[in-house]
Amino acid sequence: MSDDLDALRQETLTALASASDMRAWDAVRVATLGKSGRLTGLLRELGRAAPEARRARGAALNRLRDELTLAIETRGRSLEAAALNARLARERVDVTLPVSASGMGSIHPISRTIEEMVAIFGAMGFRLAEGPDIETDWHNFSALNTPSHHPARTDHDTFYLPTPEGEATRLLRTQTSPVQIRTMLGEAPPIRVIVPGRTYRADHDATHSPMFHQCEGLVVDRGITLGHLKGCVIEFLRAYFDQPTLPVRFRASYFPFTEPSMEVDIGWDRRSGEIGGGADWLEVLGSGMVHPRVLANCGIDPRAFTGFAFGMGIERLTMLRNGIPDLRSFYESDIRWLRHYGSSPLLPALLHEGL
């Protein structure tokens, strides 16, 4: 190796040995092997050497490049390892120290109410059923014996979606009843399902929201009567409000999909808002025997089978039990409100609760 190459080798190795961090190492690498580096410059000048000296000079330059490249890479890995070890030592955590206290989240009151409803009805033998939020006009209205002139079908009450020509009209479901239809279409009696879920209507004020939650129940079997409906609803309300003697009243009403239909009231005090006290009544849900035409629409013989259904607003029951005055606060994401009305995630609803 000629004197200039030997000098370059010694200088580079000395500079590498004295490099104490990755910045100094990179400076040596660029000064030697970079586009303007000393070794790169010598390789460029090789083309101007005499032909008889070019072969020996080129071989020496290639050997030097391989040697310095290996030395630079080895020193780089060594410095990286040293930097990592220093960082690990600097950022080491003492795992024997006590864990710093952190706040625990809470379950949203609507989620908690759904858990309790499913638990209570689950103890009665109901199973959970779910369905799509986007429904067809037939599942949401027609199959439920709701005629085309019914006010619920108007645009100012229902969110209709753009529908390609030739396809069924689509909309955001206004109730969870379409899941009852899908269940009866897909299963043969006996049927016993509970259907909580989101629903949508074009309304917004202190007691209404464009998106809200409903919970409906359906039972279809041979010999089902109003007595079964009343016993089921009364048992649920008394378990949910934790009042074994809660007064419950049934009033005649009208729904297109049930016959006969009944509104369900509970006793309360109008002045104090106390549930179960006073001489006043408060409507909490609707119910009735499944209309024979609805059974027939789903392929179930109404002469052989009967059933009952009920539906309630989950937000409404949650507001009543917790004393929440405004429906809109459920969706404002106020952490203080959630801490106050939320439930501990360590206390889930169990099947035996309230029964």
Tab-separated table of C-alpha atoms in Angstrom:
chain	number	residue	atom	x	y	z
A	1	MET	CA	0.000	0.000	0.000
A	2	SER	CA	1.401	3.426	-0.943
A	3	ASP	CA	2.226	6.039	1.655
A	4	ASP	CA	-0.873	8.213	1.022
A	5	LEU	CA	-3.236	5.261	1.416
A	6	ASP	CA	-1.485	4.096	4.564
A	7	ALA	CA	-1.737	7.608	6.002
A	8	LEU	CA	-5.468	7.741	5.156
A	9	ARG	CA	-5.950	4.381	6.860
A	10	GLN	CA	-4.179	5.453	10.058
A	11	GLU	CA	-5.953	8.815	10.246
A	12	THR	CA	-9.368	7.243	9.731
A	13	LEU	CA	-8.832	4.519	12.350
A	14	THR	CA	-7.501	7.086	14.824
A	15	ALA	CA	-10.522	9.353	14.236
A	16	LEU	CA	-12.891	6.412	14.678
A	17	ALA	CA	-11.246	5.422	17.953
A	18	SER	CA	-11.609	8.954	19.302
A	19	ALA	CA	-15.279	9.336	18.194
A	20	SER	CA	-17.315	9.331	21.414
A	21	ASP	CA	-20.843	9.585	19.984
A	22	MET	CA	-22.820	8.946	16.814
A	23	ARG	CA	-22.425	12.531	15.600
A	24	ALA	CA	-18.599	12.304	15.674
A	25	TRP	CA	-18.754	8.840	14.103
A	26	ASP	CA	-20.934	10.107	11.271
A	27	ALA	CA	-18.481	12.946	10.621
A	28	VAL	CA	-15.649	10.399	10.164
A	29	ARG	CA	-17.820	8.249	7.893
A	30	VAL	CA	-18.784	11.167	5.661
A	31	ALA	CA	-15.191	12.508	5.528
A	32	THR	CA	-13.948	9.108	4.358
A	33	LEU	CA	-16.725	7.402	2.368
A	34	GLY	CA	-19.107	10.261	1.585
A	35	LYS	CA	-19.593	11.731	-1.888
A	36	SER	CA	-16.836	14.255	-1.165
A	37	GLY	CA	-14.827	11.918	1.105
A	38	ARG	CA	-11.088	11.402	0.779
A	39	LEU	CA	-11.291	7.741	-0.240
A	40	THR	CA	-14.108	8.466	-2.712
A	41	GLY	CA	-11.949	11.180	-4.264
A	42	LEU	CA	-9.034	8.782	-4.675
A	43	LEU	CA	-11.302	6.272	-6.410
A	44	ARG	CA	-12.460	8.978	-8.835
A	45	GLU	CA	-8.842	9.876	-9.636
A	46	LEU	CA	-8.044	6.273	-10.504
A	47	GLY	CA	-9.158	6.820	-14.103
A	48	ARG	CA	-6.352	9.367	-14.642
A	49	ALA	CA	-3.593	6.973	-13.536
A	50	ALA	CA	-1.262	5.334	-16.049
A	51	PRO	CA	-2.625	2.017	-17.401
A	52	GLU	CA	0.308	0.012	-16.039
A	53	ALA	CA	-0.231	1.424	-12.483
A	54	ARG	CA	-4.056	1.487	-12.539
A	55	ARG	CA	-4.539	-2.217	-11.714
A	56	ALA	CA	-2.278	-2.250	-8.642
A	57	ARG	CA	-3.596	1.141	-7.459
A	58	GLY	CA	-7.229	0.032	-7.895
A	59	ALA	CA	-6.684	-3.203	-5.962
A	60	ALA	CA	-5.083	-1.267	-3.103
A	61	LEU	CA	-7.953	1.243	-3.037
A	62	ASN	CA	-10.586	-1.523	-2.988
A	63	ARG	CA	-8.828	-3.302	-0.119
A	64	LEU	CA	-8.634	-0.043	1.811
A	65	ARG	CA	-12.326	0.724	1.134
A	66	ASP	CA	-13.410	-2.709	2.408
A	67	GLU	CA	-11.213	-2.404	5.496
A	68	LEU	CA	-12.403	1.097	6.388
A	69	THR	CA	-16.051	0.263	5.660
A	70	LEU	CA	-15.894	-2.675	8.070
A	71	ALA	CA	-14.112	-0.581	10.697
A	72	ILE	CA	-16.666	2.228	10.405
A	73	GLU	CA	-19.652	-0.139	10.633
A	74	THR	CA	-18.187	-1.967	13.628
A	75	ARG	CA	-17.485	1.293	15.448
A	76	GLY	CA	-21.010	2.525	14.634
A	77	ARG	CA	-22.663	-0.566	16.132
A	78	SER	CA	-20.467	-0.217	19.215
A	79	LEU	CA	-21.458	3.424	19.711
A	80	GLU	CA	-25.155	2.613	19.177
A	81	ALA	CA	-25.025	-0.120	21.798
A	82	ALA	CA	-23.258	2.215	24.227
A	83	ALA	CA	-25.867	4.942	23.638
A	84	LEU	CA	-28.708	2.471	24.190
A	85	ASN	CA	-27.171	1.163	27.413
A	86	ALA	CA	-26.694	4.710	28.674
A	87	ARG	CA	-30.320	5.552	27.876
A	88	LEU	CA	-31.597	2.396	29.581
A	89	ALA	CA	-29.571	3.226	32.670
A	90	ARG	CA	-30.787	6.819	32.617
A	91	GLU	CA	-34.473	5.931	32.107
A	92	ARG	CA	-34.572	2.881	34.342
A	93	VAL	CA	-37.773	2.524	36.349
A	94	ASP	CA	-37.768	1.165	39.856
A	95	VAL	CA	-40.551	-1.430	39.659
A	96	THR	CA	-40.558	-1.766	43.442
A	97	LEU	CA	-41.977	1.742	43.860
A	98	PRO	CA	-45.742	2.005	44.512
A	99	VAL	CA	-47.865	2.692	41.447
A	100	SER	CA	-49.077	6.261	41.204
A	101	ALA	CA	-52.806	6.613	41.769
A	102	SER	CA	-54.857	7.233	38.637
A	103	GLY	CA	-58.537	7.902	38.170
A	104	MET	CA	-60.844	5.045	37.242
A	105	GLY	CA	-63.350	5.451	34.455
A	106	SER	CA	-67.050	4.776	34.864
A	107	ILE	CA	-69.762	3.052	32.863
A	108	HIS	CA	-72.174	5.432	31.134
A	109	PRO	CA	-75.628	5.345	32.771
A	110	ILE	CA	-77.262	4.248	29.489
A	111	SER	CA	-74.835	1.335	29.164
A	112	ARG	CA	-75.476	0.430	32.790
A	113	THR	CA	-79.240	0.474	32.288
A	114	ILE	CA	-78.943	-1.787	29.236
A	115	GLU	CA	-76.799	-4.206	31.254
A	116	GLU	CA	-79.391	-4.318	34.022
A	117	MET	CA	-82.301	-4.770	31.604
A	118	VAL	CA	-80.564	-7.654	29.891
A	119	ALA	CA	-79.723	-9.166	33.277
A	120	ILE	CA	-83.268	-8.906	34.627
A	121	PHE	CA	-84.950	-10.219	31.505
A	122	GLY	CA	-82.203	-12.811	31.108
A	123	ALA	CA	-83.199	-14.229	34.484
A	124	MET	CA	-86.742	-14.557	33.080
A	125	GLY	CA	-85.486	-16.610	30.155
A	126	PHE	CA	-85.177	-13.914	27.507
A	127	ARG	CA	-82.202	-13.876	25.155
A	128	LEU	CA	-80.567	-10.859	23.516
A	129	ALA	CA	-81.370	-10.084	19.854
A	130	GLU	CA	-79.812	-7.400	17.629
A	131	GLY	CA	-80.397	-5.971	14.172
A	132	PRO	CA	-79.163	-3.280	11.746
A	133	ASP	CA	-79.672	0.435	12.385
A	134	ILE	CA	-80.474	0.977	8.682
A	135	GLU	CA	-83.740	-0.751	7.875
A	136	THR	CA	-86.154	-1.156	4.998
A	137	ASP	CA	-89.529	0.512	4.955
A	138	TRP	CA	-91.161	-2.927	5.078
A	139	HIS	CA	-89.359	-4.121	8.223
A	140	ASN	CA	-89.807	-0.800	10.040
A	141	PHE	CA	-93.432	-0.022	9.085
A	142	SER	CA	-95.331	-2.306	6.719
A	143	ALA	CA	-94.643	-5.615	8.476
A	144	LEU	CA	-95.690	-3.962	11.753
A	145	ASN	CA	-99.143	-3.142	10.381
A	146	THR	CA	-98.334	0.572	10.087
A	147	PRO	CA	-100.236	1.915	7.045
A	148	SER	CA	-98.697	4.237	4.462
A	149	HIS	CA	-100.737	7.224	5.707
A	150	HIS	CA	-99.455	6.881	9.292
A	151	PRO	CA	-97.794	10.142	10.509
A	152	ALA	CA	-94.654	8.260	11.583
A	153	ARG	CA	-93.855	7.723	7.896
A	154	THR	CA	-93.566	11.437	7.112
A	155	ASP	CA	-90.193	12.981	6.299
A	156	HIS	CA	-90.309	15.349	9.271
A	157	ASP	CA	-90.474	12.390	11.689
A	158	THR	CA	-88.277	9.743	10.035
A	159	PHE	CA	-84.747	9.903	8.600
A	160	TYR	CA	-85.028	8.469	5.077
A	161	LEU	CA	-81.855	7.570	3.164
A	162	PRO	CA	-81.120	7.852	-0.584
A	163	THR	CA	-82.282	4.608	-2.169
A	164	PRO	CA	-81.275	3.359	-5.635
A	165	GLU	CA	-84.154	2.994	-8.052
A	166	GLY	CA	-85.843	-0.373	-7.845
A	167	GLU	CA	-84.655	-1.140	-4.306
A	168	ALA	CA	-86.648	-1.066	-1.066
A	169	THR	CA	-86.873	2.311	0.672
A	170	ARG	CA	-84.202	2.602	3.351
A	171	LEU	CA	-84.320	4.583	6.588
A	172	LEU	CA	-82.816	4.828	10.055
A	173	ARG	CA	-85.005	2.633	12.228
A	174	THR	CA	-87.461	4.568	14.369
A	175	GLN	CA	-87.818	1.687	16.836
A	176	THR	CA	-86.198	-1.661	17.573
A	177	SER	CA	-89.378	-3.480	16.486
A	178	PRO	CA	-87.809	-4.452	13.106
A	179	VAL	CA	-85.593	-6.848	15.067
A	180	GLN	CA	-88.773	-8.549	16.287
A	181	ILE	CA	-89.853	-8.942	12.658
A	182	ARG	CA	-86.483	-10.370	11.651
A	183	THR	CA	-86.576	-12.766	14.612
A	184	MET	CA	-90.055	-14.065	13.741
A	185	LEU	CA	-89.059	-14.427	10.088
A	186	GLY	CA	-85.959	-16.407	10.964
A	187	GLU	CA	-87.188	-18.564	13.836
A	188	ALA	CA	-90.166	-20.710	14.683
A	189	PRO	CA	-91.967	-20.258	18.009
A	190	PRO	CA	-91.439	-20.421	20.907
A	191	ILE	CA	-89.696	-17.029	20.844
A	192	ARG	CA	-88.577	-14.979	23.818
A	193	VAL	CA	-86.183	-12.111	23.012
A	194	ILE	CA	-85.141	-8.749	24.424
A	195	VAL	CA	-84.027	-6.087	21.916
A	196	PRO	CA	-82.079	-3.051	23.204
A	197	GLY	CA	-80.518	-0.699	20.674
A	198	ARG	CA	-80.212	2.722	19.045
A	199	THR	CA	-83.162	4.330	17.270
A	200	TYR	CA	-83.569	7.586	15.343
A	201	ARG	CA	-86.293	10.208	14.972
A	202	ALA	CA	-86.280	13.825	13.785
A	203	ASP	CA	-86.837	15.433	17.178
A	204	HIS	CA	-84.588	17.322	19.595
A	205	ASP	CA	-85.370	19.037	22.903
A	206	ALA	CA	-84.967	18.483	26.649
A	207	THR	CA	-86.909	15.204	26.497
A	208	HIS	CA	-86.237	14.050	22.903
A	209	SER	CA	-83.091	13.329	20.914
A	210	PRO	CA	-82.504	12.531	17.208
A	211	MET	CA	-80.706	9.394	18.397
A	212	PHE	CA	-81.906	7.557	21.468
A	213	HIS	CA	-82.155	4.019	22.834
A	214	GLN	CA	-85.090	1.677	23.102
A	215	CYS	CA	-85.553	-1.718	24.660
A	216	GLU	CA	-88.292	-3.988	23.376
A	217	GLY	CA	-89.352	-7.488	24.280
A	218	LEU	CA	-91.208	-10.167	22.348
A	219	VAL	CA	-92.751	-13.470	23.403
A	220	VAL	CA	-94.536	-15.762	20.942
A	221	ASP	CA	-95.839	-19.201	21.868
A	222	ARG	CA	-99.002	-21.208	22.231
A	223	GLY	CA	-101.424	-19.972	24.884
A	224	ILE	CA	-99.749	-16.614	25.646
A	225	THR	CA	-102.193	-14.237	27.373
A	226	LEU	CA	-102.390	-10.740	28.821
A	227	GLY	CA	-101.688	-12.290	32.192
A	228	HIS	CA	-98.225	-13.325	31.021
A	229	LEU	CA	-97.572	-9.809	29.716
A	230	LYS	CA	-98.667	-8.132	32.930
A	231	GLY	CA	-96.673	-10.479	35.125
A	232	CYS	CA	-93.511	-9.986	33.055
A	233	VAL	CA	-93.744	-6.181	32.935
A	234	ILE	CA	-94.639	-5.801	36.615
A	235	GLU	CA	-91.751	-8.050	37.663
A	236	PHE	CA	-89.309	-6.064	35.531
A	237	LEU	CA	-90.402	-2.639	36.778
A	238	ARG	CA	-90.275	-3.681	40.413
A	239	ALA	CA	-86.843	-5.224	39.965
A	240	TYR	CA	-85.441	-2.266	37.991
A	241	PHE	CA	-86.669	0.383	40.454
A	242	ASP	CA	-85.849	-1.937	43.396
A	243	GLN	CA	-89.338	-1.602	44.872
A	244	PRO	CA	-91.078	-4.943	45.491
A	245	THR	CA	-94.451	-3.223	45.988
A	246	LEU	CA	-94.196	-0.614	43.229
A	247	PRO	CA	-97.734	0.308	42.065
A	248	VAL	CA	-98.211	-0.559	38.366
A	249	ARG	CA	-101.274	0.336	36.272
A	250	PHE	CA	-102.282	-0.751	32.758
A	251	ARG	CA	-104.389	1.573	30.574
A	252	ALA	CA	-106.045	0.793	27.256
A	253	SER	CA	-104.262	2.452	24.327
A	254	TYR	CA	-103.602	1.978	20.598
A	255	PHE	CA	-100.578	0.777	18.639
A	256	PRO	CA	-100.839	-0.509	15.059
A	257	PHE	CA	-98.809	-3.627	15.838
A	258	THR	CA	-100.596	-4.793	19.006
A	259	GLU	CA	-104.226	-5.611	19.804
A	260	PRO	CA	-105.236	-5.018	22.506
A	261	SER	CA	-102.670	-2.336	23.418
A	262	MET	CA	-101.845	-0.912	26.835
A	263	GLU	CA	-99.849	1.935	28.312
A	264	VAL	CA	-98.085	1.062	31.560
A	265	ASP	CA	-97.932	3.558	34.447
A	266	ILE	CA	-96.089	3.453	37.750
A	267	GLY	CA	-96.976	5.235	40.959
A	268	TRP	CA	-95.085	8.417	41.756
A	269	ASP	CA	-95.365	11.769	43.506
A	270	ARG	CA	-95.740	14.628	41.033
A	271	ARG	CA	-94.369	17.229	43.443
A	272	SER	CA	-91.319	15.425	44.815
A	273	GLY	CA	-90.653	13.138	41.860
A	274	GLU	CA	-90.459	10.130	44.188
A	275	ILE	CA	-90.989	6.819	42.389
A	276	GLY	CA	-93.535	4.592	44.097
A	277	GLY	CA	-94.862	7.329	46.383
A	278	GLY	CA	-97.836	9.671	46.168
A	279	ALA	CA	-101.162	9.260	44.425
A	280	ASP	CA	-100.082	10.199	40.898
A	281	TRP	CA	-99.264	8.005	37.906
A	282	LEU	CA	-96.440	8.244	35.379
A	283	GLU	CA	-96.402	6.477	31.999
A	284	VAL	CA	-93.175	4.510	31.433
A	285	LEU	CA	-93.748	2.088	28.529
A	286	GLY	CA	-96.156	0.685	25.968
A	287	SER	CA	-97.238	-2.913	25.534
A	288	GLY	CA	-99.856	-5.230	24.081
A	289	MET	CA	-100.650	-8.541	22.463
A	290	VAL	CA	-98.976	-8.971	19.082
A	291	HIS	CA	-101.468	-8.124	16.317
A	292	PRO	CA	-102.567	-11.245	14.363
A	293	ARG	CA	-101.692	-9.474	11.122
A	294	VAL	CA	-98.083	-8.970	12.305
A	295	LEU	CA	-97.824	-12.674	13.087
A	296	ALA	CA	-99.231	-13.524	9.655
A	297	ASN	CA	-96.790	-11.127	7.952
A	298	CYS	CA	-93.955	-13.146	9.503
A	299	GLY	CA	-95.368	-16.531	8.491
A	300	ILE	CA	-96.702	-17.451	11.954
A	301	ASP	CA	-100.244	-18.820	12.160
A	302	PRO	CA	-102.184	-16.433	14.471
A	303	ARG	CA	-104.807	-19.135	15.059
A	304	ALA	CA	-102.201	-21.371	16.685
A	305	PHE	CA	-99.851	-18.862	18.299
A	306	THR	CA	-100.227	-15.669	20.301
A	307	GLY	CA	-97.662	-13.330	21.755
A	308	PHE	CA	-97.017	-10.104	23.587
A	309	ALA	CA	-94.603	-7.242	23.046
A	310	PHE	CA	-93.492	-4.202	24.997
A	311	GLY	CA	-91.192	-1.253	24.412
A	312	MET	CA	-89.587	1.399	26.588
A	313	GLY	CA	-87.155	4.306	26.271
A	314	ILE	CA	-83.863	3.469	27.973
A	315	GLU	CA	-82.976	7.116	28.531
A	316	ARG	CA	-86.387	7.748	30.092
A	317	LEU	CA	-86.066	4.955	32.642
A	318	THR	CA	-82.498	6.020	33.415
A	319	MET	CA	-83.608	9.612	33.981
A	320	LEU	CA	-86.420	8.527	36.290
A	321	ARG	CA	-84.287	6.321	38.486
A	322	ASN	CA	-81.317	8.707	38.695
A	323	GLY	CA	-83.188	12.019	38.812
A	324	ILE	CA	-81.629	13.340	35.596
A	325	PRO	CA	-83.663	16.354	34.381
A	326	ASP	CA	-82.370	16.837	30.813
A	327	LEU	CA	-82.001	14.149	28.130
A	328	ARG	CA	-79.321	16.131	26.259
A	329	SER	CA	-76.807	15.730	29.091
A	330	PHE	CA	-76.430	12.044	28.165
A	331	TYR	CA	-74.560	13.027	24.986
A	332	GLU	CA	-72.557	16.111	26.036
A	333	SER	CA	-69.492	14.107	27.174
A	334	ASP	CA	-69.150	16.130	30.364
A	335	ILE	CA	-66.618	14.206	32.473
A	336	ARG	CA	-67.988	15.693	35.701
A	337	TRP	CA	-71.502	14.524	34.814
A	338	LEU	CA	-70.216	11.059	33.926
A	339	ARG	CA	-68.352	10.785	37.233
A	340	HIS	CA	-71.529	11.699	39.100
A	341	TYR	CA	-74.008	9.445	37.292
A	342	GLY	CA	-71.655	6.718	36.012
A	343	SER	CA	-71.215	3.285	37.566
A	344	SER	CA	-68.081	1.449	38.593
A	345	PRO	CA	-66.736	-0.879	35.879
A	346	LEU	CA	-65.895	-3.340	38.659
A	347	LEU	CA	-69.596	-3.826	39.498
A	348	PRO	CA	-71.251	-5.319	36.393
A	349	ALA	CA	-74.926	-6.239	36.375
A	350	LEU	CA	-75.569	-9.870	37.244
A	351	LEU	CA	-78.434	-12.142	36.258
A	352	HIS	CA	-79.727	-12.430	39.809
A	353	GLU	CA	-79.839	-8.675	40.490
A	354	GLY	CA	-83.244	-7.423	41.562
A	355	LEU	CA	-84.910	-10.838	41.411
